[in-house]
Amino acid sequence: MSIKTIILLGAPGAGKGTIAEGIRSASRFLHVSTGDMLREAVKCGTPVGRQAEAFMKRGELVPDAVILGIVEERLDKGGADDAYMFDGFPRTMDQARLLDEILGGRKAVVNKVFLLDAPRALLIARLTGRRVCRKCGQSYHVINIPPKVAGACDLCGGELYQRADDSEATILNRLDVYTKQTETLIAFYEKKGVLVRVDSARPRQETVAEILRGAGALAAS
Ligand code: ADP
Ligand code: ZN
């Protein structure tokens, strides 16, 4: 049985992270989030973290060589019959080609790409209000998903903080980078016949349920 692969594609603020978490807990997909792995590396001050930090602060893309390294490392740690869910990768045409190579080496292909769609004003509102748990990484929103106790994580009590790249100027740059670099992937995957558009302006659970239905056969096999 070959490895199954899905990708979550969408602008910053489209909800890739929280939706991926919903899918992961209801299926057997291995969640591969380059953003999460990079933030962890920055926090721990590893060589990868030191290389990535400045790019991330400006909302620019981290060089492909760094990304390739962390993705391969993550997949090597997973089991042989895993289903992969990529979140935040690939982000450029070069990365999409790299992913095809990586998967080819594991006798896998991209089975489905879910494009999370939400209006720009909503993306900005979600990003500016986002707060993240320093300990466990759980996401909140000051208005939409407030924690029970202000400033503290419902799950682990950890301190909530605002990501360094969730400042207004960096948010606008990230959206710009998405339009210029990542949007081109939509046509690429559409042509391959694997793109599925999903409305992600709705409550997260509805989006998660739709993706699980779409990926159900892949994750359960
Ligand atoms: P968002 O999609 O909200 O920007 P991510 O957590 O996916 O959030 O990414 C945060 C930052 O990490 C990006 O702005 C970029 O600097 C870096 N990054 C994440 N994934 C990649 C990638 N595949 N290629 C290059 N840089 C990346
Ligand atoms: Zn927490």
Tab-separated table of C-alpha atoms and ligand atoms in Angstrom:
chain	number	residue	atom	x	y	z
A	1	MET	CA	0.000	0.000	0.000
A	2	SER	CA	1.517	3.322	-1.022
A	3	ILE	CA	1.657	6.410	1.157
A	4	LYS	CA	-1.281	8.789	0.794
A	5	THR	CA	-0.613	12.492	0.602
A	6	ILE	CA	-2.757	15.582	0.976
A	7	ILE	CA	-1.740	19.249	1.014
A	8	LEU	CA	-3.510	22.136	2.725
A	9	LEU	CA	-3.019	25.224	0.574
A	10	GLY	CA	-4.185	28.725	1.419
A	11	ALA	CA	-3.190	32.244	2.390
A	12	PRO	CA	-1.866	33.102	5.847
A	13	GLY	CA	-4.960	33.304	8.062
A	14	ALA	CA	-6.927	30.791	5.979
A	15	GLY	CA	-6.732	28.444	8.960
A	16	LYS	CA	-4.291	25.792	7.736
A	17	GLY	CA	-2.867	25.145	11.211
A	18	THR	CA	-6.089	24.781	13.193
A	19	ILE	CA	-7.798	22.835	10.420
A	20	ALA	CA	-4.806	20.493	10.160
A	21	GLU	CA	-5.053	19.880	13.893
A	22	GLY	CA	-8.748	18.965	13.542
A	23	ILE	CA	-7.944	16.538	10.735
A	24	ARG	CA	-4.977	15.008	12.516
A	25	SER	CA	-6.945	14.195	15.643
A	26	ALA	CA	-9.702	12.507	13.599
A	27	SER	CA	-7.533	10.531	11.168
A	28	ARG	CA	-4.120	8.930	10.825
A	29	PHE	CA	-2.452	11.669	8.820
A	30	LEU	CA	1.055	12.658	9.858
A	31	HIS	CA	0.879	16.468	10.160
A	32	VAL	CA	3.892	18.049	8.469
A	33	SER	CA	3.866	21.798	9.198
A	34	THR	CA	6.970	23.639	8.045
A	35	GLY	CA	5.852	26.763	9.966
A	36	ASP	CA	5.526	24.826	13.254
A	37	MET	CA	8.857	23.077	12.722
A	38	LEU	CA	10.586	26.376	11.963
A	39	ARG	CA	9.102	28.126	15.017
A	40	GLU	CA	10.235	25.219	17.188
A	41	ALA	CA	13.750	25.478	15.704
A	42	VAL	CA	13.831	29.240	16.369
A	43	LYS	CA	12.650	28.693	19.940
A	44	CYS	CA	15.359	26.098	20.550
A	45	GLY	CA	18.058	28.151	18.825
A	46	THR	CA	19.121	25.305	16.513
A	47	PRO	CA	21.213	26.017	13.375
A	48	VAL	CA	18.006	25.804	11.288
A	49	GLY	CA	16.329	28.256	13.663
A	50	ARG	CA	19.176	30.736	13.398
A	51	GLN	CA	19.041	30.551	9.599
A	52	ALA	CA	15.260	30.970	9.476
A	53	GLU	CA	14.528	33.612	12.105
A	54	ALA	CA	15.210	36.812	10.164
A	55	PHE	CA	13.259	35.651	7.096
A	56	MET	CA	10.273	34.756	9.251
A	57	LYS	CA	10.257	38.070	11.110
A	58	ARG	CA	10.003	39.888	7.771
A	59	GLY	CA	7.343	37.516	6.441
A	60	GLU	CA	9.669	36.288	3.701
A	61	LEU	CA	10.213	32.700	2.624
A	62	VAL	CA	12.963	30.693	4.261
A	63	PRO	CA	15.455	29.291	1.658
A	64	ASP	CA	14.460	26.000	0.000
A	65	ALA	CA	17.561	24.127	1.196
A	66	VAL	CA	16.545	24.711	4.827
A	67	ILE	CA	12.936	23.697	4.161
A	68	LEU	CA	13.947	20.570	2.266
A	69	GLY	CA	16.132	19.486	5.187
A	70	ILE	CA	13.403	19.765	7.825
A	71	VAL	CA	10.766	18.090	5.645
A	72	GLU	CA	12.987	15.081	4.878
A	73	GLU	CA	13.931	14.765	8.526
A	74	ARG	CA	10.274	14.773	9.550
A	75	LEU	CA	9.263	12.142	6.993
A	76	ASP	CA	12.202	9.914	7.935
A	77	LYS	CA	10.893	9.835	11.496
A	78	GLY	CA	7.385	8.756	10.380
A	79	GLY	CA	6.271	5.180	9.769
A	80	ALA	CA	6.424	3.423	6.409
A	81	ASP	CA	2.671	3.272	5.798
A	82	ASP	CA	1.799	6.778	6.880
A	83	ALA	CA	-0.580	9.197	5.279
A	84	TYR	CA	0.986	12.627	4.947
A	85	MET	CA	-0.715	15.984	5.435
A	86	PHE	CA	1.429	18.948	4.404
A	87	ASP	CA	0.579	22.369	5.828
A	88	GLY	CA	2.567	25.429	4.693
A	89	PHE	CA	4.576	23.374	2.204
A	90	PRO	CA	4.984	23.569	-0.748
A	91	ARG	CA	4.866	27.342	-1.141
A	92	THR	CA	6.616	27.850	-4.497
A	93	MET	CA	6.789	25.995	-7.804
A	94	ASP	CA	10.332	24.911	-6.931
A	95	GLN	CA	9.101	23.450	-3.658
A	96	ALA	CA	6.230	21.694	-5.446
A	97	ARG	CA	8.774	20.000	-7.727
A	98	LEU	CA	10.941	19.126	-4.718
A	99	LEU	CA	7.930	17.562	-3.032
A	100	ASP	CA	7.226	15.427	-6.091
A	101	GLU	CA	10.823	14.166	-5.898
A	102	ILE	CA	10.642	13.495	-2.166
A	103	LEU	CA	7.376	11.586	-2.591
A	104	GLY	CA	8.660	9.773	-5.668
A	105	GLY	CA	11.456	8.337	-3.541
A	106	ARG	CA	8.775	6.960	-1.234
A	107	LYS	CA	6.537	5.618	-4.002
A	108	ALA	CA	3.912	8.267	-3.293
A	109	VAL	CA	2.208	11.098	-5.173
A	110	VAL	CA	0.113	14.109	-4.176
A	111	ASN	CA	-3.405	12.665	-4.006
A	112	LYS	CA	-5.414	15.782	-3.110
A	113	VAL	CA	-4.787	19.479	-2.517
A	114	PHE	CA	-7.390	21.308	-0.438
A	115	LEU	CA	-7.413	25.038	-1.190
A	116	LEU	CA	-8.716	26.911	1.856
A	117	ASP	CA	-10.546	29.970	0.615
A	118	ALA	CA	-11.422	33.060	2.689
A	119	PRO	CA	-11.798	36.793	1.867
A	120	ARG	CA	-8.783	39.045	2.452
A	121	ALA	CA	-10.477	41.143	5.162
A	122	LEU	CA	-11.173	37.972	7.150
A	123	LEU	CA	-7.569	36.777	6.749
A	124	ILE	CA	-6.269	40.055	8.186
A	125	ALA	CA	-8.759	40.042	11.075
A	126	ARG	CA	-7.817	36.451	11.963
A	127	LEU	CA	-4.082	37.132	11.879
A	128	THR	CA	-4.110	40.355	13.895
A	129	GLY	CA	-6.230	38.735	16.637
A	130	ARG	CA	-4.352	35.438	16.779
A	131	ARG	CA	-2.675	34.351	20.020
A	132	VAL	CA	-0.700	31.130	20.429
A	133	CYS	CA	0.183	29.015	23.464
A	134	ARG	CA	3.897	29.155	24.186
A	135	LYS	CA	3.877	25.618	25.624
A	136	CYS	CA	1.640	23.486	23.403
A	137	GLY	CA	1.119	25.641	20.299
A	138	GLN	CA	-2.702	25.788	20.533
A	139	SER	CA	-4.149	28.801	18.635
A	140	TYR	CA	-6.724	31.287	19.954
A	141	HIS	CA	-8.306	34.504	18.714
A	142	VAL	CA	-8.953	37.460	21.004
A	143	ILE	CA	-12.547	37.800	19.680
A	144	ASN	CA	-13.493	34.613	17.794
A	145	ILE	CA	-11.866	31.945	19.984
A	146	PRO	CA	-11.005	33.586	23.311
A	147	PRO	CA	-9.399	31.450	26.031
A	148	LYS	CA	-11.455	30.906	29.205
A	149	VAL	CA	-8.887	32.872	31.225
A	150	ALA	CA	-7.348	35.866	29.426
A	151	GLY	CA	-3.740	35.227	28.429
A	152	ALA	CA	-3.706	31.527	29.444
A	153	CYS	CA	-4.117	28.323	27.418
A	154	ASP	CA	-7.303	26.295	28.087
A	155	LEU	CA	-5.436	23.038	27.473
A	156	CYS	CA	-2.223	23.426	29.441
A	157	GLY	CA	-2.322	26.793	31.206
A	158	GLY	CA	0.654	28.013	29.156
A	159	GLU	CA	1.172	31.700	28.404
A	160	LEU	CA	-0.443	33.024	25.209
A	161	TYR	CA	1.652	35.258	22.958
A	162	GLN	CA	1.417	36.994	19.613
A	163	ARG	CA	3.631	35.508	16.898
A	164	ALA	CA	6.486	37.827	15.875
A	165	ASP	CA	5.193	37.714	12.294
A	166	ASP	CA	1.593	38.604	13.227
A	167	SER	CA	2.359	42.349	13.297
A	168	GLU	CA	0.402	44.422	10.766
A	169	ALA	CA	3.353	45.207	8.441
A	170	THR	CA	4.560	41.596	8.346
A	171	ILE	CA	1.029	40.294	7.789
A	172	LEU	CA	0.652	42.452	4.684
A	173	ASN	CA	4.015	41.221	3.400
A	174	ARG	CA	3.073	37.568	4.016
A	175	LEU	CA	-0.178	38.044	2.070
A	176	ASP	CA	1.825	39.646	-0.731
A	177	VAL	CA	4.343	36.787	-0.799
A	178	TYR	CA	1.424	34.339	-0.911
A	179	THR	CA	-0.144	36.086	-3.910
A	180	LYS	CA	3.154	36.251	-5.785
A	181	GLN	CA	4.669	32.851	-4.946
A	182	THR	CA	2.091	30.405	-3.667
A	183	GLU	CA	-0.998	31.264	-5.687
A	184	THR	CA	0.727	29.940	-8.814
A	185	LEU	CA	0.481	26.473	-7.256
A	186	ILE	CA	-3.301	26.583	-7.602
A	187	ALA	CA	-3.132	26.333	-11.399
A	188	PHE	CA	-0.376	23.701	-11.167
A	189	TYR	CA	-2.470	21.367	-8.993
A	190	GLU	CA	-5.682	22.200	-10.839
A	191	LYS	CA	-4.056	20.984	-14.042
A	192	LYS	CA	-3.062	17.743	-12.331
A	193	GLY	CA	-6.727	17.287	-11.394
A	194	VAL	CA	-6.110	17.076	-7.635
A	195	LEU	CA	-7.309	20.513	-6.459
A	196	VAL	CA	-10.380	20.759	-4.221
A	197	ARG	CA	-11.659	24.210	-3.208
A	198	VAL	CA	-12.972	24.493	0.339
A	199	ASP	CA	-14.717	27.484	1.887
A	200	SER	CA	-12.792	28.277	5.062
A	201	ALA	CA	-14.703	31.402	6.063
A	202	ARG	CA	-17.064	29.108	7.984
A	203	PRO	CA	-16.655	27.746	11.508
A	204	ARG	CA	-13.543	25.560	11.543
A	205	GLN	CA	-15.390	22.306	12.331
A	206	GLU	CA	-17.422	22.555	9.122
A	207	THR	CA	-14.273	22.965	7.042
A	208	VAL	CA	-12.576	20.083	8.855
A	209	ALA	CA	-15.619	17.833	8.275
A	210	GLU	CA	-15.679	18.622	4.562
A	211	ILE	CA	-11.972	17.852	4.167
A	212	LEU	CA	-12.297	14.642	6.162
A	213	ARG	CA	-15.105	13.552	3.837
A	214	GLY	CA	-12.953	14.408	0.819
A	215	ALA	CA	-9.886	12.663	2.216
A	216	GLY	CA	-11.746	9.924	4.077
A	217	ALA	CA	-10.931	7.100	1.725
A	218	LEU	CA	-7.282	8.148	1.725
A	219	ALA	CA	-6.879	8.355	5.486
A	220	ALA	CA	-8.799	5.212	6.340
A	221	SER	CA	-7.218	2.842	3.845
B	1	ADP	P1	1.363	31.431	7.526
B	1	ADP	O1	0.837	30.535	6.456
B	1	ADP	O2	0.298	31.992	8.391
B	1	ADP	O3	2.316	32.478	7.037
B	1	ADP	P2	3.284	29.432	8.549
B	1	ADP	O4	3.380	29.009	9.947
B	1	ADP	O5	2.949	28.420	7.512
B	1	ADP	O6	2.190	30.592	8.592
B	1	ADP	O7	4.651	30.141	8.090
B	1	ADP	C1	5.276	31.142	8.856
B	1	ADP	C2	6.588	31.560	8.196
B	1	ADP	O8	7.496	30.448	8.171
B	1	ADP	C3	6.486	32.016	6.746
B	1	ADP	O9	6.153	33.382	6.639
B	1	ADP	C4	7.911	31.719	6.239
B	1	ADP	O10	8.828	32.703	6.669
B	1	ADP	C5	8.256	30.438	6.958
B	1	ADP	N1	7.871	29.246	6.173
B	1	ADP	C6	6.962	28.307	6.522
B	1	ADP	N2	6.845	27.346	5.583
B	1	ADP	C7	7.708	27.681	4.595
B	1	ADP	C8	8.059	27.115	3.333
B	1	ADP	N3	7.481	25.978	2.880
B	1	ADP	N4	9.002	27.758	2.592
B	1	ADP	C9	9.590	28.882	3.012
B	1	ADP	N5	9.299	29.482	4.182
B	1	ADP	C10	8.370	28.902	4.976
B	2	ZN	ZN	-1.193	25.214	25.777
